[in-house]
Tab-separated table of C-alpha atoms in Angstrom:
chain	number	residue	atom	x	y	z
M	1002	UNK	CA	6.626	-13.730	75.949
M	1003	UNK	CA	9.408	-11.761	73.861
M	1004	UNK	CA	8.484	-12.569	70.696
M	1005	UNK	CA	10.332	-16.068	69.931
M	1006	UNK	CA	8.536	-18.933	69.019
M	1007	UNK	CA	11.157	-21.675	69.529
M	1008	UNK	CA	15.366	-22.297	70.236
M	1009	UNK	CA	17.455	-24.320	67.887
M	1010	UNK	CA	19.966	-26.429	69.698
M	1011	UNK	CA	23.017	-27.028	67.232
M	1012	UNK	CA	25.198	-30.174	67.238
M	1013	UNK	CA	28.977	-29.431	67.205
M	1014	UNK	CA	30.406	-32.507	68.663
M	1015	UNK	CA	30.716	-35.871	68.927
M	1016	UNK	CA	30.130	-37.822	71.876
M	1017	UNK	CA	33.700	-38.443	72.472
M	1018	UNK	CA	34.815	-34.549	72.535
M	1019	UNK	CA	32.248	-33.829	74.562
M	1020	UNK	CA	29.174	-35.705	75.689
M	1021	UNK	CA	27.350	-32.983	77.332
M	1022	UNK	CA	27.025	-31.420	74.039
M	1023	UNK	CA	25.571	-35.007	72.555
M	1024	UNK	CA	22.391	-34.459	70.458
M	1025	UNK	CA	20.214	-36.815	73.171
M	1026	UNK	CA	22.508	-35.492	76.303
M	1027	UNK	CA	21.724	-31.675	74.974
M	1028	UNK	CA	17.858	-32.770	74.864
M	1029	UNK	CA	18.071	-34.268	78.345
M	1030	UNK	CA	19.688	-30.581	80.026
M	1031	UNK	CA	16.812	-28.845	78.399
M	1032	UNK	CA	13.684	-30.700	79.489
M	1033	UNK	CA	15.219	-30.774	83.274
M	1034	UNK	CA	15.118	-26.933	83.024
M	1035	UNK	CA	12.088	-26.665	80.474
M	1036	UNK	CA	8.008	-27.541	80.564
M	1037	UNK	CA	6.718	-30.148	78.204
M	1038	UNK	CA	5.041	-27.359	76.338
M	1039	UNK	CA	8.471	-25.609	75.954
M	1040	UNK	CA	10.397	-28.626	74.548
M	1041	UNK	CA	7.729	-28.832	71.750
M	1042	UNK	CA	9.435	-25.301	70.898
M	1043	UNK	CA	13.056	-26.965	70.745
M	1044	UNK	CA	14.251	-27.790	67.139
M	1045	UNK	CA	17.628	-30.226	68.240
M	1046	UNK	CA	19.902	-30.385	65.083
M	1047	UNK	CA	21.491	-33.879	64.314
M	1048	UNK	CA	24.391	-33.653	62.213
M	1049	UNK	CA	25.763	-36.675	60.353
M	1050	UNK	CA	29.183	-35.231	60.971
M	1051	UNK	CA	29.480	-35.948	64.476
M	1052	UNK	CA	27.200	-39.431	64.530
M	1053	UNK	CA	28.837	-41.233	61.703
M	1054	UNK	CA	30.260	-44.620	61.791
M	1055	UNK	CA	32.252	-44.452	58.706
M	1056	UNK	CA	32.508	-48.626	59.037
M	1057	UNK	CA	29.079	-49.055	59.093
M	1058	UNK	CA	25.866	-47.140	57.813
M	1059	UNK	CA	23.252	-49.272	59.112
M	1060	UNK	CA	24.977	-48.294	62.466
M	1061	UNK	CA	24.901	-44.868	61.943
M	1062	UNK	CA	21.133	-45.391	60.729
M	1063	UNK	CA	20.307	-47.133	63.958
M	1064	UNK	CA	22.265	-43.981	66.112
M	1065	UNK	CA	19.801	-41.302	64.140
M	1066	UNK	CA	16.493	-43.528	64.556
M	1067	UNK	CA	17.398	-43.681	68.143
M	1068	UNK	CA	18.032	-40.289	68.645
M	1069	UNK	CA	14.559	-39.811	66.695
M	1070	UNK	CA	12.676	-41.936	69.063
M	1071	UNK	CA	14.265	-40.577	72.250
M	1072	UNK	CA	13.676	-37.093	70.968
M	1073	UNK	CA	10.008	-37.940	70.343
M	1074	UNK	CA	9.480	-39.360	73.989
M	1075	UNK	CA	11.042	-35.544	75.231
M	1076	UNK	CA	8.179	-33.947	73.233
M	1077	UNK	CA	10.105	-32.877	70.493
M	1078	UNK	CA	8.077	-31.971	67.550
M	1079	UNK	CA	10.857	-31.564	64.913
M	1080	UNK	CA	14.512	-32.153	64.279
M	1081	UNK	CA	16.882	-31.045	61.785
M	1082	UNK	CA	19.145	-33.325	59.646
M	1083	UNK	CA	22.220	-32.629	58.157
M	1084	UNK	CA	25.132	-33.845	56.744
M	1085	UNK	CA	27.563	-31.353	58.073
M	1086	UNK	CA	31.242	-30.339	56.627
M	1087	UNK	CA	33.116	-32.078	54.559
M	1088	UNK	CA	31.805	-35.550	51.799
M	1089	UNK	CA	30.676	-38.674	53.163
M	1090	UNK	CA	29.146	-41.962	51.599
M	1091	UNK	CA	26.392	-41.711	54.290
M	1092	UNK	CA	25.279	-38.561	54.484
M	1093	UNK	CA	21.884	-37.040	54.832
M	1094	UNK	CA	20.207	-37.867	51.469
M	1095	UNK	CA	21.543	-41.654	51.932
M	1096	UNK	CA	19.989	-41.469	55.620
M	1097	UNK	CA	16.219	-40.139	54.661
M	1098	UNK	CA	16.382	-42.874	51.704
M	1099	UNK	CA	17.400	-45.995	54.394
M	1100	UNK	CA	15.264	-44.377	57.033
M	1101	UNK	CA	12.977	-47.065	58.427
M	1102	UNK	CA	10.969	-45.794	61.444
M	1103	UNK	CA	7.419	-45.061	60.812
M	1104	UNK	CA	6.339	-41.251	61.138
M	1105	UNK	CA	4.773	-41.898	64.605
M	1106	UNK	CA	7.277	-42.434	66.404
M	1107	UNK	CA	9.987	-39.519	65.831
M	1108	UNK	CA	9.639	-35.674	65.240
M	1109	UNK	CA	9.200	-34.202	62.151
M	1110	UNK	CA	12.502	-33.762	59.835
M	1111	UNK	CA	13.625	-31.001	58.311
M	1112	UNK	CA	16.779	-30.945	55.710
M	1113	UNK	CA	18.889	-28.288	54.651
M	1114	UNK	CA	19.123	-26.053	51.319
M	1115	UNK	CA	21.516	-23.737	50.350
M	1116	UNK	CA	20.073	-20.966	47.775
M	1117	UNK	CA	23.263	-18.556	47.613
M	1118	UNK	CA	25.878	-21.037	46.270
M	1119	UNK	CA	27.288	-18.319	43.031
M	1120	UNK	CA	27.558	-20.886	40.428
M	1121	UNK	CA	24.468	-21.841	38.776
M	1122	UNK	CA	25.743	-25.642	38.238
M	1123	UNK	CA	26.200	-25.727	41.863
M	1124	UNK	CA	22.958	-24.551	42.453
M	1125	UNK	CA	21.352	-26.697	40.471
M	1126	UNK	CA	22.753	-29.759	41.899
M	1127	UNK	CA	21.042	-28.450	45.316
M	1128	UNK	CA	17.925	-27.757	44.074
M	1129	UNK	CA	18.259	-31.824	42.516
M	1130	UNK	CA	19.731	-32.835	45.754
M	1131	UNK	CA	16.625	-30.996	47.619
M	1132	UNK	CA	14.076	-33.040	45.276
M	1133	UNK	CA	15.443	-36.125	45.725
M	1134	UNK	CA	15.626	-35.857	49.523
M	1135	UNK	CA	11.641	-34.810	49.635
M	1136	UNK	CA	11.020	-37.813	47.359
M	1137	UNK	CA	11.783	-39.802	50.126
M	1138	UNK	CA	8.700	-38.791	51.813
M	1139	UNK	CA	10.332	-38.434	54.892
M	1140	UNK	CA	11.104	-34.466	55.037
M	1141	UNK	CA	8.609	-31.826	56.765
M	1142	UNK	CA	10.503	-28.742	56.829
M	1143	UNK	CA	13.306	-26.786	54.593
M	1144	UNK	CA	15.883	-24.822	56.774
M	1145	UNK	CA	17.498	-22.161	54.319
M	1146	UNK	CA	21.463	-21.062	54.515
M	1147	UNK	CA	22.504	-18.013	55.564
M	1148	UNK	CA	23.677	-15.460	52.611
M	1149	UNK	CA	23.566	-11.934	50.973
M	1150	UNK	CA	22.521	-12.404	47.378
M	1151	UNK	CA	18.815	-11.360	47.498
M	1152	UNK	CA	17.800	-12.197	43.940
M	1153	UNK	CA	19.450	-15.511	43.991
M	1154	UNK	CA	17.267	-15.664	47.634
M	1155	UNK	CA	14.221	-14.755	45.408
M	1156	UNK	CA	14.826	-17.481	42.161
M	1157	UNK	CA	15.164	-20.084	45.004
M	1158	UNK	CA	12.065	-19.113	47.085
M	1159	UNK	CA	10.111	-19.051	43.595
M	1160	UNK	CA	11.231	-22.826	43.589
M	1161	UNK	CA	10.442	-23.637	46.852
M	1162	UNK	CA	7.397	-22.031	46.100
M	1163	UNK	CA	6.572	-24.424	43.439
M	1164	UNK	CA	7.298	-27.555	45.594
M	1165	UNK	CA	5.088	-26.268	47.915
M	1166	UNK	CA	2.436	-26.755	45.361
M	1167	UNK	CA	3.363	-30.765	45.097
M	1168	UNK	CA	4.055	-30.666	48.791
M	1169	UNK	CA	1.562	-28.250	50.536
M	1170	UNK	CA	2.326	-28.947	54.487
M	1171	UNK	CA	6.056	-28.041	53.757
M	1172	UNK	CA	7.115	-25.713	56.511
M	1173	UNK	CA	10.277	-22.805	55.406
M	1174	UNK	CA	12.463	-21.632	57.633
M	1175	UNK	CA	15.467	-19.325	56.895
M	1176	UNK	CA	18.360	-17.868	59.142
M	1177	UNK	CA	20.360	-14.589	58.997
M	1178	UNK	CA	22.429	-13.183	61.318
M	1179	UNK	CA	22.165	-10.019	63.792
M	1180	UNK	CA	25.266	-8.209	62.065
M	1181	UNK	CA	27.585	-6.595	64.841
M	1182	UNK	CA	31.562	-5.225	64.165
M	1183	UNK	CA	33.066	-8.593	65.570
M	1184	UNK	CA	30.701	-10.598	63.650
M	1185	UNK	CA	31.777	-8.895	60.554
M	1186	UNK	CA	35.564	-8.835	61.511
M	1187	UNK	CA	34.939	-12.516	62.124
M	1188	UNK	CA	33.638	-13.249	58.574
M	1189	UNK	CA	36.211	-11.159	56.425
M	1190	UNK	CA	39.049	-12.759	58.584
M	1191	UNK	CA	37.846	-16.285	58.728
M	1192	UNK	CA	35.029	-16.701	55.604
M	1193	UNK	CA	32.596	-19.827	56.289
M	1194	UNK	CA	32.421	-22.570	53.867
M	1195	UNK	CA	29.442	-22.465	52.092
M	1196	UNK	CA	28.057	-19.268	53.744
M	1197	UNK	CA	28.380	-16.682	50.537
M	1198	UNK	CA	28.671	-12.945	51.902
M	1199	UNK	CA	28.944	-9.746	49.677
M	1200	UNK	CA	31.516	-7.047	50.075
M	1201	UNK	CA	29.110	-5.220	50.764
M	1202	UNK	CA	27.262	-7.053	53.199
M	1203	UNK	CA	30.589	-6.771	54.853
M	1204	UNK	CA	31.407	-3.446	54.701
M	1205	UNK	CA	29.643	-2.186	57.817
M	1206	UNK	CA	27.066	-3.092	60.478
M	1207	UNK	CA	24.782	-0.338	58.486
M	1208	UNK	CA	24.886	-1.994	54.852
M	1209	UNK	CA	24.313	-5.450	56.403
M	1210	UNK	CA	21.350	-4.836	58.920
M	1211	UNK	CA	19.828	-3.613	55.532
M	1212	UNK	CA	20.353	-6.290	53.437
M	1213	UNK	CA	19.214	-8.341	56.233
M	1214	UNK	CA	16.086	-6.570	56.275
M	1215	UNK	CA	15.995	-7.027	52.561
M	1216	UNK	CA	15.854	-11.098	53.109
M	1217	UNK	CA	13.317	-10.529	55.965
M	1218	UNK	CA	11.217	-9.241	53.642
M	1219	UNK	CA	11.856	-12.050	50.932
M	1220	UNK	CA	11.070	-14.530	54.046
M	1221	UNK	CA	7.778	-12.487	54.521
M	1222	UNK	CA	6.584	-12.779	51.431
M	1223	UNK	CA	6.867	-16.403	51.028
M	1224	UNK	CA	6.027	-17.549	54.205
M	1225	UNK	CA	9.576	-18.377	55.722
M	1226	UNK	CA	9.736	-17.767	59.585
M	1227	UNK	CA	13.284	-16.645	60.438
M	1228	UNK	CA	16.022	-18.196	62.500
M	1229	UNK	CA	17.942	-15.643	64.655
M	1230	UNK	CA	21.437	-17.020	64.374
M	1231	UNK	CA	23.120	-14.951	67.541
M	1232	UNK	CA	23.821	-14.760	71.032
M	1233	UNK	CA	20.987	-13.280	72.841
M	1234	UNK	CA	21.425	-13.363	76.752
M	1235	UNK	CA	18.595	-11.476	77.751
M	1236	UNK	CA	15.676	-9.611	77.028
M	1237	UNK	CA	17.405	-6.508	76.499
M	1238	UNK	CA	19.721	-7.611	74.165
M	1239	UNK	CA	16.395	-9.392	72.283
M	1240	UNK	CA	14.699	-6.270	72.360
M	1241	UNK	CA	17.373	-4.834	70.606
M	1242	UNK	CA	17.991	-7.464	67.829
M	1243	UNK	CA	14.260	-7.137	66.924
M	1244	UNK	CA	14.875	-2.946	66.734
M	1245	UNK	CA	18.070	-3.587	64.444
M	1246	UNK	CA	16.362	-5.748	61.955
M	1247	UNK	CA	12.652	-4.125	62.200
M	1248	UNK	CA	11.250	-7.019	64.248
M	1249	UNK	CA	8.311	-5.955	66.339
M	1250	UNK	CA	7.599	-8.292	69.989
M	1251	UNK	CA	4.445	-9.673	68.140
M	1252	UNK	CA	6.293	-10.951	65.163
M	1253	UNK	CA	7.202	-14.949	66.108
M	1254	UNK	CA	10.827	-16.300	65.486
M	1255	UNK	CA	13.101	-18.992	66.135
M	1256	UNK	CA	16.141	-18.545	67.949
M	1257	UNK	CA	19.794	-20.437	67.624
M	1258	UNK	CA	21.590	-21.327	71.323
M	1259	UNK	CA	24.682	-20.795	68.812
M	1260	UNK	CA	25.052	-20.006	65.331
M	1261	UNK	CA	25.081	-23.201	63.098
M	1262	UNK	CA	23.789	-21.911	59.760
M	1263	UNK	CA	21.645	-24.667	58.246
M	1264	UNK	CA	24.328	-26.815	57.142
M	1265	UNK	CA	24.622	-29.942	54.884
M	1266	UNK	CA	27.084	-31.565	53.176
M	1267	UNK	CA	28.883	-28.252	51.387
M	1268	UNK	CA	28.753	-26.586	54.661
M	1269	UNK	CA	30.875	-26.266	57.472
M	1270	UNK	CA	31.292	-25.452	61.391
M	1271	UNK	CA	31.173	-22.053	62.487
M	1272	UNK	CA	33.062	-20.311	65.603
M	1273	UNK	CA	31.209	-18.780	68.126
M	1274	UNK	CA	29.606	-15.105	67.783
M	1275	UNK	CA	28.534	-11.912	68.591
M	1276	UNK	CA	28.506	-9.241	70.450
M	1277	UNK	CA	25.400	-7.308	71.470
M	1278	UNK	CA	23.962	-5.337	68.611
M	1279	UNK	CA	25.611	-2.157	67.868
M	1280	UNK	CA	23.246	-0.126	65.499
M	1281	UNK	CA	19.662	0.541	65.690
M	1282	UNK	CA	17.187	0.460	62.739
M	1283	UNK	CA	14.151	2.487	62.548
M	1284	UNK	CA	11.024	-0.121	63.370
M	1285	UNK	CA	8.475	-0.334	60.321
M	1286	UNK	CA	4.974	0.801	61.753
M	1287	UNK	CA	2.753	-1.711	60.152
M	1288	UNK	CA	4.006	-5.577	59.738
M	1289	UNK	CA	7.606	-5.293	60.882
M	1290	UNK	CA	8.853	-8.342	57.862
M	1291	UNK	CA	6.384	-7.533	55.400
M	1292	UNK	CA	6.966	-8.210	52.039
M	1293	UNK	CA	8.113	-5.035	49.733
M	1294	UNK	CA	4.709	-4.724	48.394
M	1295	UNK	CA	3.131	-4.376	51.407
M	1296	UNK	CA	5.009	-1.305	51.557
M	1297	UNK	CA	2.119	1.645	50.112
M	1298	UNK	CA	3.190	4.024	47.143
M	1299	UNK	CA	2.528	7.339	48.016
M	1300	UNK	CA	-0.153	8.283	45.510
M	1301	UNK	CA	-1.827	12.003	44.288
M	1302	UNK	CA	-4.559	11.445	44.003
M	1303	UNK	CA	-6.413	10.633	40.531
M	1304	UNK	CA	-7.133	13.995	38.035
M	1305	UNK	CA	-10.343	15.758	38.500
M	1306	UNK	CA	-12.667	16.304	35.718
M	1307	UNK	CA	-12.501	19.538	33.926
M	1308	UNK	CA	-14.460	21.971	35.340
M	1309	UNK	CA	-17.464	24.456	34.024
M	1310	UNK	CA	-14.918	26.436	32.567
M	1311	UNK	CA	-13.168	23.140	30.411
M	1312	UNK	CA	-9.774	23.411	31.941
M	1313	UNK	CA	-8.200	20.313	31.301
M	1314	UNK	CA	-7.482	18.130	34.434
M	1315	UNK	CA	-3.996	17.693	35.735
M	1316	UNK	CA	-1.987	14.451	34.250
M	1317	UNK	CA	-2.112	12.239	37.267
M	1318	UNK	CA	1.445	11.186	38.797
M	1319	UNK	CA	2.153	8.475	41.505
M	1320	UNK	CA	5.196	9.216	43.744
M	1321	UNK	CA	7.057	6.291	44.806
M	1322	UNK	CA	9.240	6.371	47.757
M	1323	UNK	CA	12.700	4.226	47.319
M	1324	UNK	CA	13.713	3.345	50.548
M	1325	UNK	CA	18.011	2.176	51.836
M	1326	UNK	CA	16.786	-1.369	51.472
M	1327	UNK	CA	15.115	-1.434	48.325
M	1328	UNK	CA	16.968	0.504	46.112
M	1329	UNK	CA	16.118	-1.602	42.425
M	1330	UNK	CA	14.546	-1.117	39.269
M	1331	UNK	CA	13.902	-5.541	38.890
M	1332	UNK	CA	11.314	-7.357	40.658
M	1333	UNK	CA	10.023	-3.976	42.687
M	1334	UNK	CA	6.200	-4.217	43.339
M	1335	UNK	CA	5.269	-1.021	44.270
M	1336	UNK	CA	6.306	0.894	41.255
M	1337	UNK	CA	5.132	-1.819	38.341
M	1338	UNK	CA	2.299	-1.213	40.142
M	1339	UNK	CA	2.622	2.603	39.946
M	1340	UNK	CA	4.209	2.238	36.437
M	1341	UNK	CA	1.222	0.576	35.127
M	1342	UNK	CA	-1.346	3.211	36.294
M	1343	UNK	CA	0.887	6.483	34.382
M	1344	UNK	CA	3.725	8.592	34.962
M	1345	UNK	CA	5.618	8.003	37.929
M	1346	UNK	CA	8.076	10.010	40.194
M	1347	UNK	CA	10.318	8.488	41.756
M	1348	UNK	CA	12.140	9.642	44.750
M	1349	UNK	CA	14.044	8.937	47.765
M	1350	UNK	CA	14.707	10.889	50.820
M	1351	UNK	CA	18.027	11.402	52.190
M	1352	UNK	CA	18.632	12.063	55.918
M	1353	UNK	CA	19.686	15.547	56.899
M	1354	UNK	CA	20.363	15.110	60.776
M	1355	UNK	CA	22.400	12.590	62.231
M	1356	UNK	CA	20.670	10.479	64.955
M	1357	UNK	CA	20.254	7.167	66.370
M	1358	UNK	CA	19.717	5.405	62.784
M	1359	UNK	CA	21.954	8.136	60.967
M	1360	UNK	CA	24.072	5.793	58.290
M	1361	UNK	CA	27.822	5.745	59.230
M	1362	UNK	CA	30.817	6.644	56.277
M	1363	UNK	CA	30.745	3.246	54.649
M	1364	UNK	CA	26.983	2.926	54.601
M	1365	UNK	CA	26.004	6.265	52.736
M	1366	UNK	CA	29.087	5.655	50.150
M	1367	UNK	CA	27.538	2.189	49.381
M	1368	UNK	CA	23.971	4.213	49.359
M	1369	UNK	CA	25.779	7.215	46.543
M	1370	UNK	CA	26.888	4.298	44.103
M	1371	UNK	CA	23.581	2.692	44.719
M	1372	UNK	CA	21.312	5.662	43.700
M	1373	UNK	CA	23.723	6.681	40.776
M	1374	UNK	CA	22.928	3.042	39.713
M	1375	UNK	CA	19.337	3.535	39.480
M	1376	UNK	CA	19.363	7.221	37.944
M	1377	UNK	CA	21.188	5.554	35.465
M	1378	UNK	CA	18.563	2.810	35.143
């Protein structure tokens, strides 16, 4: 009823530290307080980490086939699996490979993938890692880190997009974040392992709201449903996060009870966050996330023939409008497409009041280099 279609439930202990917060104990607390419909919505995350007998891996197998067949009997329709912080002979490649219980009887399984990590080697070790682990036959869903880079974002949705040829029923999900001041203050002081964020991303709430729009709109165009990593504790502050980031009530999305970026083995544990949202962004009118090309060019309309008297007709021109979150020349839709049909005229329109979604000092020097950038091509 407010526009989320399911809740993540993270796994940041072991059963030792705190059994409450158990992956089965967790699932247990939820269906006392939810409907069997509503637990079908619950994605429980099952982290390698904390449910690892170093001694013995057919133990540690036996603890996550468990887990899968007590989550299934809650009405659980998927789970995530990862290997969490740190290296680990049994982690969760080694798991999906040794996995034993038929399909039937446990939820779906989704892995993790980072597409952000800055060296190229690195990456494409994940991207090996990622086809080995869906060569096992066993993996549903892809759960995509958290990061700022939106044309590394792009390269590794074109990927995915080409396993989803071999593998058609493969479900995408990515996270971001709903950026506040203390979630930023949080991430400059204390940087997450493998969670790669620009200086720019964290120069102010302003900049990174729009680069998170930015990766909404990558998500959009390749079918990823987002994961709302932040504390929401009510409907206002919900109503809020889907203002800040363009989200409209009809627009479904999961939602994290904490934030736990989709984390395998190069990843780590994150503190807690955030603060309600601080800064408002204008809502798109049409589809809230959709892609940049589903964003219409401004067009004049075509030349007119000459007339009785044999003027010539007017050289056509297409305007196209350059908005804060797409300022580019590379991979930008809407003017190849203008490009392509004749002269173009590009322009963008700079706010002359301040408001509610004025940009603040950091934002509009960020937005100055960025448009001398592109006059400079």
């Amino acid at each position: 009823s407010v526009g989320a279609r399911g809740i993540n439930v993270p796994n940041k202990a072991t059963v030792a530290q705190n059994p409450e917060l158990a992956p089965a104990a967790a699932l247990h607390s939820l269906a006392a307080a939810l409907s069997t419909t509503e637990m079908k919505g619950v994605c429980p995350h099952y982290s390698l980490k904390f449910n690892n007998d170093a001694r013995d891996p057919a133990s540690t197998l036996r603890r996550f086939e468990a887990f899968c067949e007590e989550a299934a009997s809650l009405h659980v329709r998927e789970i995530l699996l990862v290997s969490g912080s740190g290296s680990r002979s049994f982690d969760s490649l080694a798991c999906l490979k040794a996995l034993t219980l038929p399909a039937e009887r446990r939820p779906a399984i989704g892995v993790a993938f980072n597409p952000f990590f800055p060296d190229r080697a690195a990456r494409m070790r994940e991207r090996a890692r990622l086809r080995q682990k869906l060569n096992t036959g066993a993996v549903s869903a892809i759960w995509l880190q958290i990061g700022s880079d939106v044309l590394l974002l792009r390269e590794a949705l074109a990927f995915l997009a080409e396993l989803r040829g071999v593998h058609p029923a493969l479900r995408l999900y990515g996270s971001v974040f709903l950026p506040s001041r203390k979630l930023l203050a949080q991430l400059k002081f204390r940087p997450w392992n493998g969670v790669f964020l620009s200086a720019e991303y964290l120069s102010s709430v302003e900049v990174a709201s729009t680069i998170t729009c930015r990766v909404l709109d990558a998500y959009a165009t390749h079918g990823v449903e987002p994961l709302l990593e932040s504390a929401v504790r009510s409907r206002a502050e919900w109503r809020a996060a889907r203002e800040q980031l363009g989200l409209s009530p009809d627009i479904p999305a999961a939602l994290s009870t904490a934030e736990d970026p989709a984390a395998d083995a190069t990843e780590a544990t994150e503190p807690g966050l955030s603060e309600p949202p601080l800064s408002k962004r204008p809502r798109r009118q049409s589809n809230p996330i959709a892609p940049v090309d589903a964003e219409p060019a401004a067009a004049v309309s075509p030349a007119t023939s000459a007339g009785a008297s044999g003027a010539a007709a007017p050289t056509a021109c297409s305007l196209v409008w350059f908005r804060t979150f797409d300022i580019r020349l590379a991979d930008h839709a809407p003017l190849r497409a203008a490009a392509s049909a004749g002269p173009v005229c590009p322009c963008f329109v700079w706010p002359a009041r301040r408001g509610t979604w004025s940009l603040g000092g950091a934002a509009q020097a960020w937005l100055r280099e960025a448009l001398r950038s592109l006059a400079g091509g």
